[in-house]
Every structure is written in C-alpha cells, then in structure tokens.
Tab-separated table of C-alpha atoms in Angstrom:
chain	number	residue	atom	x	y	z
A	195	UNK	CA	-35.785	-1.416	0.914
A	196	UNK	CA	-34.336	-4.659	3.117
A	197	UNK	CA	-30.991	-4.218	3.731
A	198	UNK	CA	-27.963	-5.884	3.154
A	199	UNK	CA	-26.068	-8.248	5.064
A	200	UNK	CA	-23.734	-7.002	7.508
A	201	UNK	CA	-20.286	-7.473	6.309
A	202	UNK	CA	-18.468	-4.602	8.038
A	203	UNK	CA	-17.197	-5.051	10.735
A	204	UNK	CA	-14.481	-4.307	12.665
A	205	UNK	CA	-13.404	-6.838	15.015
A	206	UNK	CA	-9.798	-5.987	17.745
A	207	UNK	CA	-7.300	-8.594	16.258
A	208	UNK	CA	-5.753	-8.463	19.496
A	209	UNK	CA	-8.410	-9.085	22.180
A	210	UNK	CA	-11.065	-10.743	19.052
A	211	UNK	CA	-13.874	-8.233	20.491
A	212	UNK	CA	-16.371	-7.254	17.939
A	213	UNK	CA	-16.532	-3.745	18.470
A	214	UNK	CA	-18.636	-2.511	15.250
A	215	UNK	CA	-20.851	-3.834	12.423
A	216	UNK	CA	-21.748	-1.985	9.303
A	217	UNK	CA	-24.708	-3.638	7.206
A	218	UNK	CA	-23.900	-3.479	3.326
A	219	UNK	CA	-24.857	-0.385	1.447
A	220	UNK	CA	-27.844	-0.744	-0.485
A	221	UNK	CA	-28.593	-0.397	-4.395
A	222	UNK	CA	-29.709	2.841	-3.072
A	223	UNK	CA	-27.485	4.011	-1.443
A	224	UNK	CA	-24.601	3.423	-4.194
A	225	UNK	CA	-26.788	5.267	-5.966
A	226	UNK	CA	-27.076	8.094	-4.470
A	227	UNK	CA	-23.457	8.035	-3.703
A	228	UNK	CA	-22.346	7.807	-7.381
A	229	UNK	CA	-24.989	10.576	-8.379
A	230	UNK	CA	-23.453	12.960	-5.511
A	231	UNK	CA	-20.158	12.597	-6.700
A	232	UNK	CA	-21.371	13.359	-10.925
A	233	UNK	CA	-22.723	16.658	-9.197
A	234	UNK	CA	-19.938	17.557	-7.060
A	235	UNK	CA	-17.712	16.904	-9.836
A	236	UNK	CA	-19.389	20.230	-12.206
A	237	UNK	CA	-18.492	22.749	-9.252
A	238	UNK	CA	-14.765	21.062	-7.733
A	239	UNK	CA	-13.921	20.038	-10.951
A	240	UNK	CA	-13.377	24.261	-12.368
A	241	UNK	CA	-12.579	25.277	-9.075
A	242	UNK	CA	-8.916	26.977	-8.857
A	243	UNK	CA	-5.412	25.742	-8.556
A	244	UNK	CA	-4.999	27.018	-5.396
A	245	UNK	CA	-8.732	27.093	-3.690
A	246	UNK	CA	-8.293	22.931	-3.813
A	247	UNK	CA	-4.645	23.047	-2.461
A	248	UNK	CA	-6.289	25.185	0.298
A	249	UNK	CA	-8.235	22.627	0.853
A	250	UNK	CA	-5.593	20.082	1.645
A	251	UNK	CA	-3.700	22.175	3.467
A	252	UNK	CA	-5.815	22.620	5.820
A	253	UNK	CA	-6.643	18.787	5.632
A	254	UNK	CA	-2.965	18.096	6.527
A	255	UNK	CA	-3.363	20.959	9.786
A	256	UNK	CA	-6.291	18.705	11.056
A	257	UNK	CA	-4.727	15.331	9.886
A	258	UNK	CA	-2.171	16.606	12.359
A	259	UNK	CA	-4.636	17.628	15.166
A	260	UNK	CA	-6.178	14.209	15.067
A	261	UNK	CA	-2.933	12.164	15.084
A	262	UNK	CA	-3.990	10.264	18.057
A	263	UNK	CA	-7.840	10.054	18.055
A	264	UNK	CA	-7.011	8.108	14.473
A	265	UNK	CA	-3.926	6.300	15.307
A	266	UNK	CA	-6.588	4.506	18.530
A	267	UNK	CA	-8.831	3.905	15.257
A	268	UNK	CA	-6.765	1.939	13.367
A	269	UNK	CA	-5.074	-0.070	15.704
A	270	UNK	CA	-8.200	-1.010	17.122
A	271	UNK	CA	-9.068	-1.838	14.022
A	272	UNK	CA	-6.709	-4.191	11.845
A	273	UNK	CA	-4.392	-4.623	15.165
A	274	UNK	CA	-1.023	-2.186	14.148
A	275	UNK	CA	1.417	-0.681	17.502
A	276	UNK	CA	-0.168	3.046	18.109
A	277	UNK	CA	3.437	4.427	17.244
A	278	UNK	CA	3.016	3.037	13.682
A	279	UNK	CA	-0.291	3.599	13.664
A	280	UNK	CA	0.118	7.575	14.526
A	281	UNK	CA	3.511	7.421	11.988
A	282	UNK	CA	0.573	5.968	9.381
A	283	UNK	CA	-1.465	9.384	9.736
A	284	UNK	CA	1.782	12.158	10.127
A	285	UNK	CA	2.965	10.374	6.123
A	286	UNK	CA	-0.658	10.912	5.637
A	287	UNK	CA	-0.575	15.059	6.708
A	288	UNK	CA	2.831	14.967	4.196
A	289	UNK	CA	0.748	13.845	1.241
A	290	UNK	CA	-1.524	16.767	1.527
A	291	UNK	CA	0.891	19.024	2.228
A	292	UNK	CA	2.984	17.514	-1.135
A	293	UNK	CA	0.288	17.981	-2.981
A	294	UNK	CA	-1.363	21.658	-1.788
A	295	UNK	CA	2.113	22.741	-2.469
A	296	UNK	CA	2.980	21.463	-5.515
A	297	UNK	CA	-0.233	20.866	-7.331
A	298	UNK	CA	-1.102	23.832	-8.796
A	299	UNK	CA	2.678	23.038	-10.185
A	300	UNK	CA	1.837	19.978	-11.842
A	301	UNK	CA	-1.438	21.175	-13.091
A	302	UNK	CA	0.214	24.133	-14.729
A	303	UNK	CA	0.263	23.842	-18.688
A	304	UNK	CA	2.959	22.325	-20.369
A	305	UNK	CA	4.354	24.073	-23.639
A	306	UNK	CA	5.177	22.170	-26.954
A	307	UNK	CA	7.653	22.223	-29.498
A	308	UNK	CA	4.714	23.493	-31.978
A	309	UNK	CA	3.902	26.670	-32.318
A	310	UNK	CA	1.084	27.887	-30.453
A	311	UNK	CA	1.123	24.213	-28.766
A	312	UNK	CA	-0.092	23.766	-24.898
A	313	UNK	CA	-0.673	20.222	-23.142
A	314	UNK	CA	-3.195	20.694	-20.550
A	315	UNK	CA	-4.169	19.069	-17.569
A	316	UNK	CA	-7.763	18.414	-16.554
A	317	UNK	CA	-9.547	16.180	-13.942
A	318	UNK	CA	-12.112	13.672	-15.590
A	319	UNK	CA	-14.652	13.333	-12.732
A	320	UNK	CA	-15.780	10.735	-10.341
A	321	UNK	CA	-13.250	8.097	-9.501
A	322	UNK	CA	-13.811	5.172	-7.138
A	323	UNK	CA	-11.109	4.119	-5.228
A	324	UNK	CA	-10.636	0.392	-3.292
A	325	UNK	CA	-9.273	0.010	-0.597
A	326	UNK	CA	-7.206	-2.457	1.514
A	327	UNK	CA	-7.012	-2.649	5.492
A	328	UNK	CA	-2.909	-2.906	5.512
A	329	UNK	CA	-2.961	0.480	5.953
A	330	UNK	CA	-6.249	2.395	5.849
A	331	UNK	CA	-5.528	5.843	6.744
A	332	UNK	CA	-2.400	5.908	4.240
A	333	UNK	CA	-3.216	3.960	1.049
A	334	UNK	CA	-6.492	6.195	0.830
A	335	UNK	CA	-4.415	9.383	1.230
A	336	UNK	CA	-1.883	8.837	-1.495
A	337	UNK	CA	-5.293	7.923	-3.425
A	338	UNK	CA	-7.610	10.457	-2.541
A	339	UNK	CA	-4.599	13.789	-2.364
A	340	UNK	CA	-3.292	13.885	-5.377
A	341	UNK	CA	-7.209	12.830	-7.107
A	342	UNK	CA	-8.446	15.460	-5.377
A	343	UNK	CA	-5.707	18.332	-6.126
A	344	UNK	CA	-6.293	17.299	-9.757
A	345	UNK	CA	-10.452	17.765	-9.365
A	346	UNK	CA	-11.411	14.893	-9.808
A	347	UNK	CA	-13.998	13.513	-6.988
A	348	UNK	CA	-13.656	9.972	-5.629
A	349	UNK	CA	-15.926	7.077	-4.288
A	350	UNK	CA	-14.074	5.092	-1.199
A	351	UNK	CA	-14.805	1.682	-1.154
A	352	UNK	CA	-12.922	0.149	2.247
A	353	UNK	CA	-11.657	-2.615	3.855
A	354	UNK	CA	-14.488	-4.917	4.769
A	355	UNK	CA	-12.138	-4.615	8.283
A	356	UNK	CA	-11.253	-0.555	8.133
A	357	UNK	CA	-15.162	1.230	7.592
A	358	UNK	CA	-13.942	3.340	10.328
A	359	UNK	CA	-11.190	4.989	10.175
A	360	UNK	CA	-12.368	5.336	6.335
A	361	UNK	CA	-15.342	7.459	7.594
A	362	UNK	CA	-13.445	8.966	9.910
A	363	UNK	CA	-11.826	10.816	6.837
A	364	UNK	CA	-14.285	11.378	4.867
A	365	UNK	CA	-15.134	13.812	8.286
A	366	UNK	CA	-12.246	15.363	8.341
A	367	UNK	CA	-11.693	16.373	4.454
A	368	UNK	CA	-15.697	18.171	4.952
A	369	UNK	CA	-14.758	19.875	8.086
A	370	UNK	CA	-11.111	20.697	6.064
A	371	UNK	CA	-13.426	22.674	3.379
A	372	UNK	CA	-14.108	19.931	0.200
A	373	UNK	CA	-17.895	20.234	-0.547
A	374	UNK	CA	-20.381	17.646	-0.242
A	375	UNK	CA	-20.731	14.873	-2.321
A	376	UNK	CA	-16.588	15.450	-3.723
A	377	UNK	CA	-15.675	12.894	-1.093
A	378	UNK	CA	-17.418	9.412	-0.211
A	379	UNK	CA	-16.927	6.036	1.431
A	380	UNK	CA	-19.395	3.651	0.414
A	381	UNK	CA	-19.699	0.311	2.614
A	382	UNK	CA	-19.996	-1.414	-1.147
A	383	UNK	CA	-20.018	-5.463	-1.210
A	384	UNK	CA	-18.533	-7.275	-3.923
A	385	UNK	CA	-21.882	-7.041	-5.971
A	386	UNK	CA	-22.345	-3.253	-5.544
A	387	UNK	CA	-18.063	-2.990	-5.748
A	388	UNK	CA	-18.340	-4.242	-9.377
A	389	UNK	CA	-21.764	-2.560	-9.725
A	390	UNK	CA	-19.397	1.101	-9.102
A	391	UNK	CA	-16.456	-0.132	-11.320
A	392	UNK	CA	-18.869	-1.139	-14.686
A	393	UNK	CA	-20.410	2.020	-14.212
A	394	UNK	CA	-20.271	4.251	-17.021
A	395	UNK	CA	-20.248	7.905	-14.672
A	396	UNK	CA	-17.349	6.619	-12.966
A	397	UNK	CA	-14.559	7.551	-14.765
A	398	UNK	CA	-11.468	5.542	-13.352
A	399	UNK	CA	-10.777	2.679	-10.558
A	400	UNK	CA	-7.535	2.681	-8.651
A	401	UNK	CA	-7.839	-1.052	-6.885
A	402	UNK	CA	-4.598	-1.515	-4.042
A	403	UNK	CA	-5.073	-5.032	-3.444
A	404	UNK	CA	-4.339	-8.807	-3.852
A	405	UNK	CA	-3.562	-10.601	-7.992
A	406	UNK	CA	-7.020	-11.526	-7.872
A	407	UNK	CA	-8.582	-8.509	-6.914
A	408	UNK	CA	-6.375	-6.651	-9.363
A	409	UNK	CA	-7.670	-9.401	-12.493
A	410	UNK	CA	-11.036	-8.983	-11.003
A	411	UNK	CA	-11.106	-4.647	-11.296
A	412	UNK	CA	-8.483	-5.093	-14.445
A	413	UNK	CA	-11.548	-7.305	-15.730
A	414	UNK	CA	-14.073	-5.349	-15.527
A	415	UNK	CA	-12.340	-1.639	-16.039
A	416	UNK	CA	-11.036	-2.654	-19.304
A	417	UNK	CA	-14.718	-4.079	-20.129
A	418	UNK	CA	-15.619	-0.501	-19.829
A	419	UNK	CA	-12.668	1.321	-21.633
A	420	UNK	CA	-11.532	3.807	-18.689
A	421	UNK	CA	-8.334	3.824	-16.674
A	422	UNK	CA	-6.824	1.812	-14.067
A	423	UNK	CA	-3.916	1.760	-11.566
A	424	UNK	CA	-3.148	-1.244	-9.508
A	425	UNK	CA	-1.351	-1.526	-6.530
A	426	UNK	CA	-0.588	-4.901	-5.612
A	427	UNK	CA	1.587	-7.949	-3.995
A	428	UNK	CA	5.366	-8.376	-3.709
A	429	UNK	CA	7.665	-10.294	-3.270
A	430	UNK	CA	10.732	-7.385	-2.697
A	431	UNK	CA	14.182	-8.939	-2.766
A	432	UNK	CA	16.787	-7.457	0.088
A	433	UNK	CA	20.368	-8.088	-1.710
A	434	UNK	CA	23.266	-8.301	1.110
A	435	UNK	CA	26.372	-9.348	-0.833
A	436	UNK	CA	29.297	-7.684	0.851
A	437	UNK	CA	29.468	-5.690	3.869
A	438	UNK	CA	31.670	-3.707	6.260
A	439	UNK	CA	28.974	-3.778	9.385
A	440	UNK	CA	26.680	-6.750	8.713
A	441	UNK	CA	25.388	-7.022	12.474
A	442	UNK	CA	23.669	-3.330	10.684
A	443	UNK	CA	22.334	-4.363	8.155
A	444	UNK	CA	21.049	-7.245	10.239
A	445	UNK	CA	19.304	-5.325	12.241
A	446	UNK	CA	17.606	-3.336	9.588
A	447	UNK	CA	16.671	-6.848	7.527
A	448	UNK	CA	14.782	-7.764	10.603
A	449	UNK	CA	12.863	-4.123	11.401
A	450	UNK	CA	11.862	-4.164	7.769
A	451	UNK	CA	10.513	-7.465	7.988
A	452	UNK	CA	8.378	-6.813	10.941
A	453	UNK	CA	7.147	-3.440	10.574
A	454	UNK	CA	3.314	-3.357	10.421
A	455	UNK	CA	3.864	-7.423	11.225
A	456	UNK	CA	5.067	-8.455	7.791
A	457	UNK	CA	2.136	-7.056	6.550
A	458	UNK	CA	3.206	-4.356	4.054
A	459	UNK	CA	3.319	-4.989	0.500
A	460	UNK	CA	7.561	-3.377	-0.203
A	461	UNK	CA	8.477	-4.881	2.824
A	462	UNK	CA	11.586	-7.177	2.307
A	463	UNK	CA	10.058	-10.970	2.210
A	464	UNK	CA	13.097	-12.672	0.684
A	465	UNK	CA	16.330	-12.346	1.435
A	466	UNK	CA	19.215	-12.662	-0.678
A	467	UNK	CA	22.671	-13.970	0.763
A	468	UNK	CA	26.504	-13.627	-0.802
A	469	UNK	CA	27.690	-17.397	0.063
A	470	UNK	CA	30.602	-15.626	2.285
A	471	UNK	CA	27.656	-13.985	4.788
A	472	UNK	CA	25.027	-16.452	3.992
A	473	UNK	CA	25.392	-18.232	7.676
A	474	UNK	CA	25.921	-15.094	9.878
A	475	UNK	CA	22.960	-13.623	8.789
A	476	UNK	CA	20.783	-16.543	8.884
A	477	UNK	CA	21.799	-16.425	12.349
A	478	UNK	CA	22.138	-12.967	12.852
A	479	UNK	CA	18.414	-12.923	11.722
A	480	UNK	CA	16.689	-15.740	13.208
A	481	UNK	CA	18.424	-13.922	17.020
A	482	UNK	CA	16.923	-10.892	15.565
A	483	UNK	CA	13.347	-11.827	14.832
A	484	UNK	CA	12.655	-14.198	18.091
A	485	UNK	CA	13.491	-10.918	19.923
A	486	UNK	CA	10.393	-9.747	18.423
A	487	UNK	CA	7.639	-10.822	21.251
A	488	UNK	CA	4.094	-10.346	19.630
A	489	UNK	CA	1.901	-8.428	22.506
A	490	UNK	CA	-0.678	-5.404	22.754
A	491	UNK	CA	-0.229	-3.161	20.216
A	492	UNK	CA	-1.710	-0.250	22.238
A	493	UNK	CA	1.640	-0.444	25.250
A	494	UNK	CA	4.314	1.314	23.991
A	495	UNK	CA	6.991	-1.599	25.087
A	496	UNK	CA	5.638	-4.050	21.860
A	497	UNK	CA	7.726	-4.631	19.383
A	498	UNK	CA	5.463	-6.760	17.468
A	499	UNK	CA	1.645	-6.281	16.498
A	500	UNK	CA	-1.105	-8.690	16.016
A	501	UNK	CA	-1.908	-9.757	12.306
A	502	UNK	CA	-5.038	-8.657	11.042
A	503	UNK	CA	-6.898	-11.157	11.806
A	504	UNK	CA	-7.056	-14.898	12.925
A	505	UNK	CA	-7.340	-16.552	9.735
A	506	UNK	CA	-5.178	-14.040	7.716
A	507	UNK	CA	-3.086	-15.571	10.690
A	508	UNK	CA	-3.938	-19.422	9.575
A	509	UNK	CA	-3.254	-18.577	6.048
A	510	UNK	CA	0.220	-17.603	6.782
A	511	UNK	CA	1.019	-20.535	9.296
A	512	UNK	CA	-0.112	-22.755	6.431
A	513	UNK	CA	2.375	-21.591	4.046
A	514	UNK	CA	5.264	-21.848	6.510
A	515	UNK	CA	4.191	-25.725	6.876
A	516	UNK	CA	4.092	-26.207	3.612
A	517	UNK	CA	6.899	-24.941	2.868
A	518	UNK	CA	8.679	-27.172	5.454
A	519	UNK	CA	6.245	-29.922	3.618
A	520	UNK	CA	8.348	-29.086	0.559
A	521	UNK	CA	12.070	-29.516	2.338
A	522	UNK	CA	12.451	-26.097	3.715
A	523	UNK	CA	14.380	-25.580	7.350
A	524	UNK	CA	12.655	-23.440	10.293
A	525	UNK	CA	14.828	-21.514	12.068
A	526	UNK	CA	12.070	-19.895	14.407
A	527	UNK	CA	8.488	-19.181	15.086
A	528	UNK	CA	6.050	-20.086	12.686
A	529	UNK	CA	3.174	-20.415	15.686
A	530	UNK	CA	0.455	-18.530	17.582
A	531	UNK	CA	1.625	-17.268	20.087
A	532	UNK	CA	-0.159	-17.348	24.606
A	533	UNK	CA	-1.071	-14.029	23.536
A	534	UNK	CA	-3.441	-15.350	20.685
A	535	UNK	CA	-4.687	-16.916	17.510
A	536	UNK	CA	-3.233	-13.663	15.473
A	537	UNK	CA	-0.275	-13.235	17.567
A	538	UNK	CA	1.899	-15.132	15.277
A	539	UNK	CA	5.791	-15.478	17.038
A	540	UNK	CA	8.039	-14.681	13.647
A	541	UNK	CA	9.587	-17.417	10.984
A	542	UNK	CA	12.993	-17.512	9.259
A	543	UNK	CA	12.155	-20.184	6.776
A	544	UNK	CA	15.819	-21.722	4.677
A	545	UNK	CA	16.089	-24.248	1.939
A	546	UNK	CA	13.292	-22.710	0.006
A	547	UNK	CA	13.307	-24.481	-3.682
A	548	UNK	CA	11.909	-23.495	-6.350
A	549	UNK	CA	8.577	-24.936	-7.940
A	550	UNK	CA	7.444	-24.973	-4.483
A	551	UNK	CA	3.670	-22.465	-3.574
A	552	UNK	CA	6.408	-20.483	-0.797
A	553	UNK	CA	8.926	-19.772	-3.644
A	554	UNK	CA	6.275	-17.946	-5.895
A	555	UNK	CA	3.678	-17.025	-3.442
A	556	UNK	CA	3.964	-13.919	-1.388
A	557	UNK	CA	4.262	-15.072	2.010
A	558	UNK	CA	1.747	-11.438	3.875
A	559	UNK	CA	3.642	-11.610	7.847
A	560	UNK	CA	6.295	-11.854	9.999
A	561	UNK	CA	8.097	-14.575	7.558
A	562	UNK	CA	11.475	-13.984	5.947
A	563	UNK	CA	13.307	-16.150	3.558
A	564	UNK	CA	17.014	-15.910	3.660
A	565	UNK	CA	18.654	-17.897	-0.256
A	566	UNK	CA	22.008	-18.597	-0.718
A	567	UNK	CA	23.525	-16.530	-3.872
A	568	UNK	CA	26.934	-17.659	-5.175
A	569	UNK	CA	28.313	-14.598	-7.176
A	570	UNK	CA	26.986	-11.158	-7.926
A	571	UNK	CA	24.114	-13.204	-11.336
A	572	UNK	CA	22.914	-15.445	-9.237
A	573	UNK	CA	21.192	-12.462	-6.907
A	574	UNK	CA	19.750	-11.131	-9.645
A	575	UNK	CA	18.671	-14.309	-11.411
A	576	UNK	CA	16.586	-14.516	-7.841
A	577	UNK	CA	16.046	-11.603	-6.886
A	578	UNK	CA	14.186	-11.687	-10.721
A	579	UNK	CA	12.473	-15.298	-10.672
A	580	UNK	CA	9.698	-14.090	-9.232
A	581	UNK	CA	6.288	-12.587	-10.567
A	582	UNK	CA	6.534	-9.562	-8.998
A	583	UNK	CA	8.346	-6.477	-9.194
A	584	UNK	CA	7.687	-4.093	-7.141
A	585	UNK	CA	10.681	-3.030	-5.271
A	586	UNK	CA	14.146	-4.154	-3.881
A	587	UNK	CA	16.809	-3.316	-1.495
A	588	UNK	CA	20.931	-4.061	-2.611
A	589	UNK	CA	23.881	-3.800	0.122
A	590	UNK	CA	27.327	-3.462	-1.273
A	591	UNK	CA	29.652	-1.530	-0.175
A	592	UNK	CA	31.138	-0.910	-4.035
A	593	UNK	CA	29.035	1.486	-6.191
A	594	UNK	CA	29.886	-0.181	-8.977
A	595	UNK	CA	28.513	-3.343	-7.787
A	596	UNK	CA	25.250	-2.067	-6.684
A	597	UNK	CA	24.498	0.424	-9.729
A	598	UNK	CA	24.781	-2.908	-12.020
A	599	UNK	CA	22.215	-5.035	-10.074
A	600	UNK	CA	19.916	-2.026	-9.695
A	601	UNK	CA	19.449	-1.734	-13.624
A	602	UNK	CA	19.403	-5.161	-13.834
A	603	UNK	CA	16.168	-5.802	-11.690
A	604	UNK	CA	12.713	-6.176	-12.742
A	605	UNK	CA	11.638	-3.940	-10.238
A	606	UNK	CA	9.637	-0.459	-9.917
A	607	UNK	CA	11.710	0.886	-6.859
A	608	UNK	CA	15.427	0.009	-5.691
A	609	UNK	CA	17.153	1.785	-3.121
A	610	UNK	CA	21.286	1.082	-1.617
A	611	UNK	CA	22.854	0.819	1.034
A	612	UNK	CA	19.632	1.530	3.234
A	613	UNK	CA	15.513	0.990	3.583
A	614	UNK	CA	13.148	1.682	1.011
A	615	UNK	CA	11.834	5.502	1.898
A	616	UNK	CA	8.566	6.495	2.193
A	617	UNK	CA	7.740	10.305	1.010
A	618	UNK	CA	5.077	11.936	-0.781
A	619	UNK	CA	7.170	12.853	-3.286
A	620	UNK	CA	8.642	9.603	-4.723
A	621	UNK	CA	6.538	7.098	-6.872
A	622	UNK	CA	5.476	4.461	-5.758
A	623	UNK	CA	4.429	1.632	-7.905
A	624	UNK	CA	5.664	-1.899	-9.923
A	625	UNK	CA	5.714	-4.483	-12.912
A	626	UNK	CA	4.955	-8.410	-13.596
A	627	UNK	CA	2.020	-9.283	-10.756
A	628	UNK	CA	2.768	-6.271	-8.700
A	629	UNK	CA	0.533	-4.132	-10.688
A	630	UNK	CA	0.039	-1.488	-13.344
A	631	UNK	CA	0.679	2.658	-12.453
A	632	UNK	CA	2.208	4.912	-10.391
A	633	UNK	CA	1.048	6.388	-6.862
A	634	UNK	CA	2.425	9.658	-5.483
A	635	UNK	CA	5.098	12.237	-6.476
A	636	UNK	CA	4.583	13.973	-10.020
A	637	UNK	CA	3.651	11.468	-11.477
A	638	UNK	CA	0.482	10.397	-9.210
A	639	UNK	CA	-0.903	13.163	-10.676
A	640	UNK	CA	-0.738	12.160	-13.855
A	641	UNK	CA	-3.193	8.843	-13.919
A	642	UNK	CA	-6.806	9.987	-13.303
A	643	UNK	CA	-5.774	12.652	-16.003
A	644	UNK	CA	-7.476	14.262	-19.168
A	645	UNK	CA	-3.917	15.004	-20.377
A	646	UNK	CA	-5.430	17.883	-22.980
A	647	UNK	CA	-4.211	19.750	-26.273
A	648	UNK	CA	-4.477	22.712	-27.673
A	649	UNK	CA	-3.334	24.096	-30.200
A	650	UNK	CA	-4.196	28.457	-30.985
C-alpha cells in the first residue's frame, strides 16, 4: 500500500534545521493499532491495581533516569529551554509516581447509603489521546498515567512537530513493563484522526488543543455517543489590586508570562491592575520583559526560548500589529530578533479595547496585555469578560477581598498571592471555551471510567 504524505516533521525552531521526517500512518497501520489496543485491553483491564501501579512506578524511575535525553528531544522539537524541558520530565515522573501510590485507593469500591450497594470503578477500553506540541511529555503524562492506572489502553496521536518525544515515551512505558499494544503512538493525519475518533472500538477521546480542534473532536465524539475530555485555550487573568511589594509581584508576572516562551494555556495573559498601581506596574513589567532576550534554548544562559515555529511567530506578531492598528499602545518588543524568525522579543500592550480581536483572542506567545481596573468590581468584570475560563491569579493583602474575588471568577482554577502550582495532586481544567472535563488529581481517574453499581 502506498504511504501517506509526510506530515510529521521535526524542525528545530532555533536553527530552522529539519532533523527528521515521518510519513503519516496508513489505514492498515491505524487499524492494527486499534486492534492491538482492543486485544491488549483483554489482559490489562482485568489486571490488579497493584500490577498496574508497579508499571507506573517503574516508569517514574525511568523518566528520571532518561531525563537528559528526553529533555534534549523536546528542546529540539519545539524549542523550549533545556532547563524547562528537564523540569517537564521531572513533573511527568511525579505524575506517574502519584498515580502509582494513590491509584489503588482511588479504585477502591465506594459503599453507598443503601444496603448492599457499592460503586465500582472499572476501565472502559481503548482511549484516544490527541496531543499538542507545547508540553510534549507533560500533556501525554497527565492523560496516560491515570488511564493506564485505571486499566484503559491508549492510542496517542502526537502533534506533527513532536513525533520523536511521543515515541520515546512509548518506548519507556514498554521498558517499564506495559504489555505490547496497551500504549501505541499513531502518526495519524487529520483524516485518519477523524476515523479514530469515530471508531466504535474507541471508548473515549481526550484532546488538548485549540478551540477549533475541540469543536471538531467534540462533534465527532458526540455523534458516536462517547465520552470526551477537551482541554482547550486560556486567557488567564492576573489580578493585582494592592501589594506591599509590587516589584516582587511584577517579577512573578514576567516570569509566569515568559515561561515556555509564553506558549502555555495557563500562563497569565491579561494583567488587570488596580488604578493606583497601574502606571508603576506597566513600567516595571516593560522593564522586566526587555530583559528576556530570545536565544539558543540549549544554552543555560538563555532566558527566553524561540517560539515553536516561524509560522507561530508570524501569527502572534500579526495579532500584535492588529492590536496596535485598533488603537492599543505597544510599550516594548513585538518583533522577530536577529536570532531568527521564531525568536520574538517580548511585547507589552495597553489600551486594548473591547470589541477588538486582541481583546477576545488568546495571545499564545511572549505578549502581555495590561488593563486598568478602577475597583474590585471592575477587576472582576474585566476578568470574566472573556470567552475562556481556565484559571486566574489574585494578588491582594486583604484575605477577605481575595476570597470574594475568587468566588466570583468564572474559571476552573484560582490561585491567591502565588503563581498557579503544577502538581499531580491538583485537578486541572476550566469552563466556558476552555474545555470540558478535568485531568490530574483524583478527578483524573474519574473521567474515562465505568462507574458500575453493584447491589448484592
């Protein structure tokens, strides 16, 4: 059978060098992967929780052993700083270890308030994971670890830019003792992915990606009456109403916005600052951002990585240019540097007006937008005036005010006087256009599960 087109290409965004190319999976290869996952489920699904936990525990150890190699793969594929890539692998190890430790307890039968009734948690079968490029290990780990612990078998469709990291994780899990077929990387194109989502043997679908992809996958999954989890975009608010140390808060704001070159759904993108602090905050943040100079992500001295591709950089810079055209003020950055087209100097915008594209869209890269809030109510109004509802951060010395604001924010996650933590123990997810469902924590094992009632 003829091979499909070459759609999976590893292009180092820091150098523009093509490192590897892979053809799309054929229909026969996709069929084999689904059939293998179904056959593997016959053995992996009924396996004891202790056996599954042992595999996850071994995988956690292997992630730490192979951290340096895995980190370099991620840096070469999507450009992130090598230190950030290493931290990502460490977080993945934490996730696998967390479910190895707590998974058996999460799976324990739950006694109900009815004589002889218990609620059991059982796996569903093969589940498809459609993964993004910005965190090529972490996004897979937070889907894979809880579902493997549950007893589901998995098919992973990686982003076209990140096939090698996905394949490296598959190899690691097989080395950890996972049965053949229980986890398969499938280099499926758009059409083949749609076939997988619609296949009746696939019992659920998890997507991390754009709104557009979420709408398409959600529609296909709904048509097949199958469970789906969608982790989509975010335009998180970072609210500062008062502070005893504004310079420290500004430093946290800059660091959070520049993490992963600004390419994180949960990074704060809209900074909503009380009027008395607004001018100082804008000046301080602009000064901080200019210190983030894009460079070689393999160099430990580099503070800002390139974006994932030249195309992504062009899209972002067009958004900045459009915002300025609509009346916004550009305080710094907003251009590609001499280091290369994917290297973007961090930008700071103010005066972005309601009704404009920049006001509604997610700016997925090193761009910060600052808004002035006249009071607490105005800050909440601005924060909620977004199609997204993933997370938010609130800085205030007034505990009562923090509680009131957190209660009123239309998001799935709120952190107070600190940056949002990344932990295997904390559920992750949002509301509105930010998606459907939750990952990680105990809720991560309660999505693709058969909650079976047993009455004796």
